[in-house]
Coordinates of C-alpha atoms in Angstrom, one line a residue:
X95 CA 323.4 79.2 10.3
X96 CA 321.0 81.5 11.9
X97 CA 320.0 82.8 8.8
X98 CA 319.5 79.4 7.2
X99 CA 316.7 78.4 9.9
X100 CA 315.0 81.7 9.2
X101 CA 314.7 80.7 5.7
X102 CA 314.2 77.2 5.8
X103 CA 311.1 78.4 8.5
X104 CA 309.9 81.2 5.8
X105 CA 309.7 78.6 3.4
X106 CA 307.8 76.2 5.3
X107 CA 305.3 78.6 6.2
X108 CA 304.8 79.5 2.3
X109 CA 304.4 76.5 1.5
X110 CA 301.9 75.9 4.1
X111 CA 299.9 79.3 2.9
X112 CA 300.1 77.9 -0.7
X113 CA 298.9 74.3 0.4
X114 CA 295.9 75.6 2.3
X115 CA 294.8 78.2 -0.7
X116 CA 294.9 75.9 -2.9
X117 CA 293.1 73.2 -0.6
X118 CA 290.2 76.1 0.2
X119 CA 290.1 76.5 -3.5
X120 CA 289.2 73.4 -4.4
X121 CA 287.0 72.9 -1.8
X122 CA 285.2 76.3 -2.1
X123 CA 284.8 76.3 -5.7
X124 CA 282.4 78.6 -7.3
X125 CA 281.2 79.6 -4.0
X126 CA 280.1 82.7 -5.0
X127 CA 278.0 81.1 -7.6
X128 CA 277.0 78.4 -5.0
X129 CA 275.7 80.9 -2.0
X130 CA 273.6 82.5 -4.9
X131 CA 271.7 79.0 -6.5
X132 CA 271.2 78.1 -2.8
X133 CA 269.6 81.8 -1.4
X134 CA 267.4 81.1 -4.3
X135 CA 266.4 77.8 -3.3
X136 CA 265.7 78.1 -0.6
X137 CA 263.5 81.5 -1.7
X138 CA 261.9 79.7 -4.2
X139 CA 260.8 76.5 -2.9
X140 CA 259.8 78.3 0.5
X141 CA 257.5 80.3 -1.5
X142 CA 256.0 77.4 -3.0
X143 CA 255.5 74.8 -0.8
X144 CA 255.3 76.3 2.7
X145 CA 252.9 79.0 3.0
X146 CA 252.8 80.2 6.1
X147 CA 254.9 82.5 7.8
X148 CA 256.6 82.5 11.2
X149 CA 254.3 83.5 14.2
X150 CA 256.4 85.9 15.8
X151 CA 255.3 85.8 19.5
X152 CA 256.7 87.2 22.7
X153 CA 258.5 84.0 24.3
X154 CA 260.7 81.4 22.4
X155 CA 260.1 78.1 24.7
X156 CA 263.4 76.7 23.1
X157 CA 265.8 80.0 23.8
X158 CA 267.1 79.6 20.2
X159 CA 267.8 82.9 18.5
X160 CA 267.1 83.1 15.4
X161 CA 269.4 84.1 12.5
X162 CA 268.5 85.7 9.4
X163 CA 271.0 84.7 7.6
X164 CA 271.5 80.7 9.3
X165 CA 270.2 78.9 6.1
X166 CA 272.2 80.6 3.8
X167 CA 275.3 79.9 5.9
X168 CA 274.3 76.3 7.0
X169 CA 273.6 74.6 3.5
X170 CA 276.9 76.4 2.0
X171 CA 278.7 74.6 4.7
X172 CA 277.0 71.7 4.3
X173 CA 277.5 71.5 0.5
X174 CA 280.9 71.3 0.7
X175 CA 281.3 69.3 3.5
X176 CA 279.0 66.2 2.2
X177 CA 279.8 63.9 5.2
X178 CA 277.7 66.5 7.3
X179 CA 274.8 65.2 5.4
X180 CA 276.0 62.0 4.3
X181 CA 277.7 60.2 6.6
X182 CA 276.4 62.0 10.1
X183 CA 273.5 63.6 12.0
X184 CA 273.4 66.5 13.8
X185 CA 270.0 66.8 16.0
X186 CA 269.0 67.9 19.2
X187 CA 265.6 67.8 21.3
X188 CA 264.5 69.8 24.3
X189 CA 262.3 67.6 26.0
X190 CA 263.7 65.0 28.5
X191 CA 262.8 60.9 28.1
X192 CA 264.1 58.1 25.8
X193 CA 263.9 60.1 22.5
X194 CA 266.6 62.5 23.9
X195 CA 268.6 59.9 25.8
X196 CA 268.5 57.6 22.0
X197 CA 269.6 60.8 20.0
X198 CA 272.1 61.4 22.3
X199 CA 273.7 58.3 22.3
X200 CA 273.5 57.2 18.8
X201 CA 274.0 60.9 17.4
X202 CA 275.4 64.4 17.9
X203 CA 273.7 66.5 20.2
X204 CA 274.9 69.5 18.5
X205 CA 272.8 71.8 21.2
X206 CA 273.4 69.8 24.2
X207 CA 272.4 72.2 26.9
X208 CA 268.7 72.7 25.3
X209 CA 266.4 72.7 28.0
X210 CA 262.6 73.8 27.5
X211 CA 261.5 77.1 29.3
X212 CA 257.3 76.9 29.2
X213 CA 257.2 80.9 29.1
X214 CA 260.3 82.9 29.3
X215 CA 259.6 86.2 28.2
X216 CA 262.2 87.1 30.9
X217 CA 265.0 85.2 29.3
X218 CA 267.2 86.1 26.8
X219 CA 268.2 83.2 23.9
X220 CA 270.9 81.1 24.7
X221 CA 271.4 79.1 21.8
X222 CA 272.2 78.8 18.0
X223 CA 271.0 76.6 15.7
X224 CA 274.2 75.3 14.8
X225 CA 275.0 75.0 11.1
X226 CA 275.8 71.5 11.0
X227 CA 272.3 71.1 12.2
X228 CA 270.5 67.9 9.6
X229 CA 267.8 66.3 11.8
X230 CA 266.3 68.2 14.2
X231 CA 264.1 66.6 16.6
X232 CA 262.1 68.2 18.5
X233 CA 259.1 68.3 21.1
X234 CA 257.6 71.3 20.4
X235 CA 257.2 72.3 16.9
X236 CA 258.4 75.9 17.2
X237 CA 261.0 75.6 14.2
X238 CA 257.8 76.0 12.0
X239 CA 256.1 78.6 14.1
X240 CA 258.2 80.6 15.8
X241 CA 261.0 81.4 12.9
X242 CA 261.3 82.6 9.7
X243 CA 261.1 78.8 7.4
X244 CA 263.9 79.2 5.2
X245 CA 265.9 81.8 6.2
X246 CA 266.1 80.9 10.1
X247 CA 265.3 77.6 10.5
X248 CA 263.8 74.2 7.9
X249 CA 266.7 75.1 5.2
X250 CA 267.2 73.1 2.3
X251 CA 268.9 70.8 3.6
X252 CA 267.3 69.6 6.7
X253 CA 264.6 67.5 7.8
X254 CA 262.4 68.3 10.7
X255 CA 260.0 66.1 12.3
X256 CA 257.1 68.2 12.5
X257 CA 254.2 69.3 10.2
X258 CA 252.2 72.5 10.6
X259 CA 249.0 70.8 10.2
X260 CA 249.3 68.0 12.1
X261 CA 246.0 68.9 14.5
X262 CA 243.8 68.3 11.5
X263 CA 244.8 64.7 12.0
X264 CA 244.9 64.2 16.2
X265 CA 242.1 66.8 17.1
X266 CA 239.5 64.7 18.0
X267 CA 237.2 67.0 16.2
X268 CA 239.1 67.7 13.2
X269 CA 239.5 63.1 12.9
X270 CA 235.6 63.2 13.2
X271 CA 235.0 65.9 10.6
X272 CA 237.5 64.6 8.0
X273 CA 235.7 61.1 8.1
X274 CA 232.5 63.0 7.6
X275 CA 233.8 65.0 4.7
X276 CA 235.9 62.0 3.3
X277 CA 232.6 59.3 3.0
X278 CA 230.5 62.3 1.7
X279 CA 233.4 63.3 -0.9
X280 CA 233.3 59.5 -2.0
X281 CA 229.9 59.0 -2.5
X282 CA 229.7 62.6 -4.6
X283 CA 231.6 60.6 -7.2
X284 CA 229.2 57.7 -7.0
X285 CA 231.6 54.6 -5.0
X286 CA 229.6 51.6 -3.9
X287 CA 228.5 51.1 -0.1
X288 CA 231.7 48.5 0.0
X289 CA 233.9 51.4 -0.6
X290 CA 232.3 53.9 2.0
X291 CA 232.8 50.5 4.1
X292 CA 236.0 50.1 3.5
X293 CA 237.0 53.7 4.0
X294 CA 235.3 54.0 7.4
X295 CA 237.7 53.9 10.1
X296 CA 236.1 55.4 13.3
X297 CA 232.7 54.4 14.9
X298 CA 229.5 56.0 14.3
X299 CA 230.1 59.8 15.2
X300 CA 227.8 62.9 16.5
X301 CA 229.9 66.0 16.3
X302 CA 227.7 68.1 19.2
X303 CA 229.5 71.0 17.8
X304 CA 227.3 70.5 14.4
X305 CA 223.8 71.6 14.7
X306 CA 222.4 68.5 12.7
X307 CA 224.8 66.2 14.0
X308 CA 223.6 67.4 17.5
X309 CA 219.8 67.3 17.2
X310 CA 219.8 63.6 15.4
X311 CA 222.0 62.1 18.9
X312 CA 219.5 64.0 21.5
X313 CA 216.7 62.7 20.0
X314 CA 217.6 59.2 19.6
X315 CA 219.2 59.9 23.5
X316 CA 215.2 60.5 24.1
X317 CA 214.0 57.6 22.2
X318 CA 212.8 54.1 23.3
X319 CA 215.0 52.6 21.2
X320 CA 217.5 53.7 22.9
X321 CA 216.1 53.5 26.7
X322 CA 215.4 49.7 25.8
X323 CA 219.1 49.3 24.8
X324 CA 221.0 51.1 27.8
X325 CA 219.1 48.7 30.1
X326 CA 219.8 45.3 28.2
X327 CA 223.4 46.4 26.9
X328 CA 225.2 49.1 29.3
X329 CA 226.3 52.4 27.7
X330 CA 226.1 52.8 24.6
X331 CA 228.8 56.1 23.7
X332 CA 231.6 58.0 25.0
X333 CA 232.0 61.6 25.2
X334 CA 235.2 63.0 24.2
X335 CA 236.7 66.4 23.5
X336 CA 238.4 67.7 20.4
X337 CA 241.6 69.9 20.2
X338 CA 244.7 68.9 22.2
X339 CA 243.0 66.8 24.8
X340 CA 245.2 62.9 25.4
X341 CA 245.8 60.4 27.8
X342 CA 242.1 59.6 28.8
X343 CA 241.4 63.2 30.1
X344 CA 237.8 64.3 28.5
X345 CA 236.6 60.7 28.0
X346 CA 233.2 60.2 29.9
X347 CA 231.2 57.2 29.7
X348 CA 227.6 57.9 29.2
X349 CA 225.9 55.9 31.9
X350 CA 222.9 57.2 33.4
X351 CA 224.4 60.2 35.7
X352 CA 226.5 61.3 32.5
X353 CA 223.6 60.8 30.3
X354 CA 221.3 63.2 32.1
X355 CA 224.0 65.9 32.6
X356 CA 224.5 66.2 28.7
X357 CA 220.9 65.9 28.3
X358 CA 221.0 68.7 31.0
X359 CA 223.9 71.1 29.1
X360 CA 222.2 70.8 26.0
X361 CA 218.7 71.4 27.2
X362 CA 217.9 68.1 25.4
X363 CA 219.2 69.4 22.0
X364 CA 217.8 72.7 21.9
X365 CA 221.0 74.4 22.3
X366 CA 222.2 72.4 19.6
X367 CA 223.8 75.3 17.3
X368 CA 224.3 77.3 20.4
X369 CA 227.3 75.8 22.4
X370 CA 230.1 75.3 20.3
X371 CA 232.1 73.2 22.2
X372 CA 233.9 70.9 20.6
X373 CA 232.0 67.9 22.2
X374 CA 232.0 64.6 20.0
X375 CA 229.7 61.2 20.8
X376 CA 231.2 58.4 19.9
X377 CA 229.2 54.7 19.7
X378 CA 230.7 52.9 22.9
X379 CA 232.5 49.4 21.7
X380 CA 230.5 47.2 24.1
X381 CA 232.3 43.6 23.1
X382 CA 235.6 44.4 23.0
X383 CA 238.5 42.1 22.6
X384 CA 239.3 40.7 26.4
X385 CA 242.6 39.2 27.6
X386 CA 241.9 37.3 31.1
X387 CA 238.7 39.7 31.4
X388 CA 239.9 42.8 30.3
X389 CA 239.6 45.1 28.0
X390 CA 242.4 45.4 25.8
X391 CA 243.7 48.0 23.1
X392 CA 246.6 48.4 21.1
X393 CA 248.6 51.2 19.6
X394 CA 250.1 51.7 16.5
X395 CA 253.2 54.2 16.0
X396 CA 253.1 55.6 12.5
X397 CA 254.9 58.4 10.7
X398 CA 254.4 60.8 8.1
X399 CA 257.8 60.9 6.2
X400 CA 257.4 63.2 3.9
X401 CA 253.8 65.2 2.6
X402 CA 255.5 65.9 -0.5
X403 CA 254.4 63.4 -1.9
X404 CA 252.4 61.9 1.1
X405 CA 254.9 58.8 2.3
X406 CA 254.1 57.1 5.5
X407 CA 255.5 53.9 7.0
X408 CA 254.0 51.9 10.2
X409 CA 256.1 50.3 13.0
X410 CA 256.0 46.9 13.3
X411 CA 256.1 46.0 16.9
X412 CA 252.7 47.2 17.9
X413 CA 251.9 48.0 22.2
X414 CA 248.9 45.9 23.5
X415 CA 247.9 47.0 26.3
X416 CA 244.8 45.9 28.8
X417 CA 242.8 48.1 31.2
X418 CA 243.3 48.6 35.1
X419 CA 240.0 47.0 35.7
X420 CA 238.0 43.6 34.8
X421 CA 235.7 44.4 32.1
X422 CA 231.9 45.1 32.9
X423 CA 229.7 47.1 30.3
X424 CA 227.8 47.9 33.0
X425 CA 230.5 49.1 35.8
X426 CA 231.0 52.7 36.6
X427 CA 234.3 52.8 36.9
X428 CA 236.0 54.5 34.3
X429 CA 239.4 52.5 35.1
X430 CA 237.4 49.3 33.3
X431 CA 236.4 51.2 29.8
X432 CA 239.9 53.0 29.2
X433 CA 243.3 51.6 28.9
X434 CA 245.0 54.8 28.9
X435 CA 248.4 54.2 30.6
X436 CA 247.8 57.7 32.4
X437 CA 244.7 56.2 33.5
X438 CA 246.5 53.2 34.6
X439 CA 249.4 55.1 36.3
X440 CA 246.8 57.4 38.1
X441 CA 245.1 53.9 39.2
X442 CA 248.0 52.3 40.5
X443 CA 249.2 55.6 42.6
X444 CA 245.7 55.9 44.0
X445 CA 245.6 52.3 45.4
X446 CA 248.9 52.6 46.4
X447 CA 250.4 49.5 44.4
X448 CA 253.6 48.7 45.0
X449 CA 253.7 48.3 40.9
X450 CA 255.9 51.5 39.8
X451 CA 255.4 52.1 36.1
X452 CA 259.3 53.5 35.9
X453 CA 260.7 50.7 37.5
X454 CA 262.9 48.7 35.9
X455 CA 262.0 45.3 37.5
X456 CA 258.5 45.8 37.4
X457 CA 256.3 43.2 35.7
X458 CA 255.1 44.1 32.4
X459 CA 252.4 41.7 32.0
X460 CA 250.5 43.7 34.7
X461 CA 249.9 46.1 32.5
X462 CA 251.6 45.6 28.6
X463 CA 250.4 42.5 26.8
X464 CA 253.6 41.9 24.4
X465 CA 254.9 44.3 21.3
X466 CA 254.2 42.2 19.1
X467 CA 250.6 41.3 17.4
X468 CA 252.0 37.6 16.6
X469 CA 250.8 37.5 20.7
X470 CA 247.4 38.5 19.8
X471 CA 247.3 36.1 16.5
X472 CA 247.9 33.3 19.2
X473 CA 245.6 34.1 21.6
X474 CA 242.8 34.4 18.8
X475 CA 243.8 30.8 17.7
X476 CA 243.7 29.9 21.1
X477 CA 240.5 30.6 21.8
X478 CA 239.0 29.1 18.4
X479 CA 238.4 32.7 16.8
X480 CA 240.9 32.3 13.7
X481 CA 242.4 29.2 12.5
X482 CA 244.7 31.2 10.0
X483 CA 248.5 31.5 11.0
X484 CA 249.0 33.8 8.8
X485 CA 245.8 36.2 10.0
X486 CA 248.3 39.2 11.0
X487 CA 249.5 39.2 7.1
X488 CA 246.3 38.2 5.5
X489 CA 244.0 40.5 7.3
X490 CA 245.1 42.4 10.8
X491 CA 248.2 44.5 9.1
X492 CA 246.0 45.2 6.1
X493 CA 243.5 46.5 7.7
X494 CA 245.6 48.5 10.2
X495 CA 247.3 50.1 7.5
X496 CA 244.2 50.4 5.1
X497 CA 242.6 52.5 7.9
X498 CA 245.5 54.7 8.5
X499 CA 245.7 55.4 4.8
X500 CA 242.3 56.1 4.9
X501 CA 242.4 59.1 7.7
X502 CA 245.8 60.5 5.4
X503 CA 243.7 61.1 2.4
X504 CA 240.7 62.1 4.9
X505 CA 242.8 64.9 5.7
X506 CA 245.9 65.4 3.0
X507 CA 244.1 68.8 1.5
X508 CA 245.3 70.2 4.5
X509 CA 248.6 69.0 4.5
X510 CA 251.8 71.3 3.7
X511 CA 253.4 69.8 1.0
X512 CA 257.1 70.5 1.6
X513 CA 259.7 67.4 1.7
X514 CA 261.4 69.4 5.1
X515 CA 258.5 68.2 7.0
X516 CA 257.7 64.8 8.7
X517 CA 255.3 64.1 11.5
X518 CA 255.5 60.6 14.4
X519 CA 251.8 59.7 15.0
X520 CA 250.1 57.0 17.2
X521 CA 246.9 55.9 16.1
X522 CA 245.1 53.5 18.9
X523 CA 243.1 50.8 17.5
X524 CA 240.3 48.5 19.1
X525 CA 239.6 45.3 18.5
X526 CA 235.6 43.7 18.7
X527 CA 234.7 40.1 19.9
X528 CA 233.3 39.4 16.5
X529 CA 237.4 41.1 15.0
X530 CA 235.9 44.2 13.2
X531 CA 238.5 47.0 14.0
X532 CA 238.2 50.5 14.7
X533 CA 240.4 53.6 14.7
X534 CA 239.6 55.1 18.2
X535 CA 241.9 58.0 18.3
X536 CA 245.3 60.0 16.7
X537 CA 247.7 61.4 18.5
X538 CA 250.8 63.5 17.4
X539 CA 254.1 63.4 19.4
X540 CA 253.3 59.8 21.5
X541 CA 254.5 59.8 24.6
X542 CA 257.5 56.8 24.7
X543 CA 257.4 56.1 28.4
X544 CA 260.1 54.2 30.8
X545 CA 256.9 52.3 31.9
X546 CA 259.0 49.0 31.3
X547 CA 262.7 47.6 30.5
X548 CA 261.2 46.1 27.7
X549 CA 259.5 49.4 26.6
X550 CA 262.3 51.4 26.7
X551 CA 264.3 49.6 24.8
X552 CA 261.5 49.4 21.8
X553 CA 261.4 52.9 21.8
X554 CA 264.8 53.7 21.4
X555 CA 265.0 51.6 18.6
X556 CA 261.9 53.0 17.4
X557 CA 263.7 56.3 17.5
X558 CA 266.8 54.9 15.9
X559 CA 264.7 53.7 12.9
X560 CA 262.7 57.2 12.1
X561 CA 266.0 59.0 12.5
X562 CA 266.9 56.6 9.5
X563 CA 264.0 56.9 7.6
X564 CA 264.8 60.7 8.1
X565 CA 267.9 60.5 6.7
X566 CA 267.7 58.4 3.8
X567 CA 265.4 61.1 2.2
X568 CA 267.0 63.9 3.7
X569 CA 269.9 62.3 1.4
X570 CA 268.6 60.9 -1.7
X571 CA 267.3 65.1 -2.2
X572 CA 270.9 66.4 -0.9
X573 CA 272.6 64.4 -3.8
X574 CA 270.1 65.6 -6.4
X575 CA 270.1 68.8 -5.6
X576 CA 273.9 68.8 -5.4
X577 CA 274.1 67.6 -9.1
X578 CA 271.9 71.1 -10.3
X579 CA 273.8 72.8 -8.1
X580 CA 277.0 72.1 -9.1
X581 CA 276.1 72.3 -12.5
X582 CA 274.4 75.5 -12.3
X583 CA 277.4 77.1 -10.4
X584 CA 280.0 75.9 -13.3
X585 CA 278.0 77.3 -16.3
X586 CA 278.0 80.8 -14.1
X587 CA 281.4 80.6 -13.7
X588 CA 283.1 79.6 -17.4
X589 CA 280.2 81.4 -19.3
X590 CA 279.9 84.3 -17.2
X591 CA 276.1 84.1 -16.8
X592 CA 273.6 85.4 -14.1
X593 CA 272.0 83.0 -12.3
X594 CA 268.5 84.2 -14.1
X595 CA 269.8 83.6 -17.2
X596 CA 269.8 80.0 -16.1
X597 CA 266.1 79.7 -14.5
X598 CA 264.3 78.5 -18.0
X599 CA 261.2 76.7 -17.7
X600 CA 262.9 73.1 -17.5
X601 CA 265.5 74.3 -14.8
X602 CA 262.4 74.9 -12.6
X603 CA 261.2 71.3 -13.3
X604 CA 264.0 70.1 -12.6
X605 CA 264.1 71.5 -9.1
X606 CA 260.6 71.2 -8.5
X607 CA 261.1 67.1 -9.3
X608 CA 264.2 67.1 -7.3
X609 CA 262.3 68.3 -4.2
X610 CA 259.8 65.7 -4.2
X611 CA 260.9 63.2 -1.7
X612 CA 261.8 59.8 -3.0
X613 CA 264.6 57.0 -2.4
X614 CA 267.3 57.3 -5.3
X615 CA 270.7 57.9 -6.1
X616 CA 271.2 54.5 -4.1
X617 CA 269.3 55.0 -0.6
X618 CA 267.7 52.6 0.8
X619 CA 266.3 51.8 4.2
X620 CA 267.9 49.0 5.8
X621 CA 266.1 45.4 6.4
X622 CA 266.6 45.6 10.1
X623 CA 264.1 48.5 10.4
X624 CA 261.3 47.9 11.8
X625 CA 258.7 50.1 10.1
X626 CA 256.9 49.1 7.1
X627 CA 256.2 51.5 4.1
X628 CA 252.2 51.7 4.0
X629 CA 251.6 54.9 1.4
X630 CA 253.8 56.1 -1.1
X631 CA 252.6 58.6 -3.8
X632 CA 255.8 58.1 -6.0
X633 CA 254.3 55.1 -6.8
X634 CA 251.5 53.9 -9.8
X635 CA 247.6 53.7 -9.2
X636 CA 246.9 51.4 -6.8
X637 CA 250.1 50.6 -5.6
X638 CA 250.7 53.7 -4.1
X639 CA 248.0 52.1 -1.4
X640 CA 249.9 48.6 -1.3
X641 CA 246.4 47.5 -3.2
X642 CA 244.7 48.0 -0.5
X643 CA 241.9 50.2 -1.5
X644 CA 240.3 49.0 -5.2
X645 CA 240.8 51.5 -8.0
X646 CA 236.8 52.2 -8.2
X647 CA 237.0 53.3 -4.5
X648 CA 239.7 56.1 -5.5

């Protein structure tokens, strides 16, 4: 009887060692010939479309060790795992605030202990990037700069939301520059003036850091002209500061005190050429849109989806927000020009308001207008300024987006043009008495504040909706790619072929079209999200613009 159980239980097991090599087998087939397509892959199309190489520094902020070997091991796994890809995501963020609390709650926090250490040359890594790893989302970009792009980090089949090059867009100086070099580029190939019109998207512009730029704003600083209209109008420009310079810091108004100390620095342009700081002068919006005598602005999130080719959708629900202060031109306080909600914050805190931007309960309308622009399109019929109900469709949202297209293709040269990157933008409009519209800065990485109830919730759906833009490329390309791959992998197998043998001229277009990003293999973005395509280069002439800039202007 004994020796019945013994093998009865022998049996068992074989069968249980014969189940699960055959199940591996199945599952694993042609791995060998899989691992080597994707090493090249990921080679290859590194090589190509994302030229730079990791900046190997002494601290990683994000205690992540990197892995020479990680890509080759994390898009095996995920090829034969599909739901990985498919039917999850695997992200994680270092930074506290809503984005981390939404990713944590509607995803897997594969790296859940990720805190952010500002320099730590002292500490060791803690942390792998695990190879389930699809979305990740992070603060900082150091996936691009601090690790080996396609080897250690940004493998074939991930999507990050970060671009290398995003400063040439939310520099100050670099927005200022690209509009300068974008109008001239236009009329080189002889557009009319309604063209450089419609492609203008900032005010009037004196880069102090150029030396023409510089000596044409100090003399007309000196002029009568001028004089006569600082006296009847109020100021008449900003000051701001390129590079990474946000949330109201570097803004001066120029009033007379501000005036003379520029006038002072620059010795009245003659060290124009001289300093190099990157100082811009901005024309000062002196009828701006008011709500109950302020000064109101209004922010529009944005994202880059993919650079290759350049796809970028717009949110919807837009912030309007008002200023701290009743509006004077002709007030010195800064709290009455800029609508910064760090300006705001620091307002409230120095009057000791009992108004707590991270409370819960507090009352929006002090500060936030609505999130959406239908709010704005009332107001404006309101007061008599538009009688079209449809104004947001026929002319606000075009021109929002026209604009934003507008400072893409400003600075797209500069652009990586890899389908792993992706980039979340803010742009903040302003809006004159008279309804002309002005882009008055980018930013990169918009801070999504607990300011409100209200806001907090917008932003976590906001960050539920990118995530899905995210992955509906990130899939569309894993399905292509896993049709060459499997097919490459079978003909290596039952013909007995190198994998070079295999790289003709139309297998390399045939990757090189499968990389570009695009919505196939039956993706789609749902109808409940909230952002609306606005470029898309996969698409014919004008329509890649929505038909929003004229074929002659192009």
């Amino acid at each position: 009887m004994f020796g019945k159980v013994i093998v009865l239980i022998v049996s068992i097991l074989s069968l249980l060692l014969t189940y699960n090599f055959i199940r591996t087998s199945l599952v694993y087939k042609n791995k060998q010939e899989v691992d080597q397509i994707l090493t090249y892959l990921n080679k290859y199309l590194t090589q190509t479309y994302f030229a730079p190489i990791a900046t190997k520094t002494q601290y990683n902020s994000i205690l992540v060790k990197p892995e020479v070997d990680y890509c080759k091991r994390s898009d095996l796994y995920k090829f034969y795992h599909p739901d990985i890809v498919m039917k999850d995501t695997y992200t994680f963020r270092e930074a506290r605030g809503v984005i981390r609390e939404t990713l944590r709650s509607s995803y897997y926090d594969c790296i859940p202990q990720m805190t952010y250490k500002l320099k730590n040359t002292q500490y060791l890594p803690r942390h792998v990037l695990p190879i389930q790893l699809t979305v990740p989302f992070t603060y900082y970009d150091q996936l691009v700069h601090k690790f080996q792009v396609g080897q250690e980090s940004l493998c074939l089949f991930q999507k990050y939301n970060h671009l290398i090059s995003r400063h040439v867009l939310s520099h100050k100086d670099n927005l200022m520059n690209n509009q300068y070099q974008y109008l001239d580029s236009l009329r080189k190939i002889g557009v009319d003036q309604d063209c450089i019109n419609n492609a203008t998207f900032i005010p009037k512009t004196y880069r102090l850091f150029n030396k023409l730029d510089c000596e044409e704003f100090f003399t007309y600083l000196d002029s009568e002209e001028y004089k006569t209209l600082i006296e009847r109008e109020g100021p008449q420009f900003i000051t701001k500061v390129g590079l990474e310079v946000h949330r109201g810091r570097g803004i001066k108004v120029l009033f007379p005190e501000e005036t003379q100390q520029l006038q002072d620095t620059y010795k009245h342009g003659k060290r124009c050429g001289i300093d190099k700081s990157l100082l811009v002068a901005q024309k000062y919006i002196g009828n701006p849109m008011l709500f109950n005598d302020h000064k109101i602005e209004f922010r529009v999130y944005w994202i880059l989806a993919s650079t290759n080719p350049i796809i970028a959708y717009a949110y919807d629900k837009t912030l309007i927000r008002r200023c701290i202060a009743p509006f004077d031109k002709f007030s010195l306080d800064k709290e009455a020009h800029v609508c910064n909600t760090a300006i705001v914050q620091s307002t409230l805190q120095k009057k000791g308001s009992d108004l707590f931007m991270n409370d819960e309960n507090s009352d929006e309308s002090e500060l936030y207008i609505d999130w959406k622009l239908d709010y704005l399109q009332d107001l404006l019929i309101k007061q008599g300024k538009i009688k079209d109900t449809k104004w947001l469709q026929n002319y606000l949202h075009p021109t929002i987006d026209r604009m934003i297209i507008h400072a893409i293709r400003s600075a797209q040269q500069k652009f990586n043009r890899d389908s792993r990157l992706a980039e979340f933008f803010a742009a903040d409009f302003i809006l004159t008495d008279d309804l002309q519209i002005y882009i008055m800065e980018m930013n990169y990485n918009p801070q999504t504040l607990k300011t409100t109830l209200a806001r907090e919730k917008q932003h976590a759906k906001m960050t539920q909706d990118m995530i899905e833009i995210q992955n509906a490329y990130l899939r569309s390309k894993y399905l292509r790619f896993r049709k060459i791959i499997t097919r490459m992998a079978n003909k290596m197998n039952k013909e007995k072929r190198p994998l070079d043998s295999l790289l003709t001229n139309k297998t390399i277009d045939e990757i090189n079209t499968a990389y570009v990003d695009k919505l196939d293999q039956g993706i789609s973005i749902s109808e409940g999200n909230l952002f609306r395509l606005i470029m898309d280069e996969n698409l014919p002439g004008t329509k890649k613009y929505k038909d929003l800039i004229q074929q002659k202007c192009i």
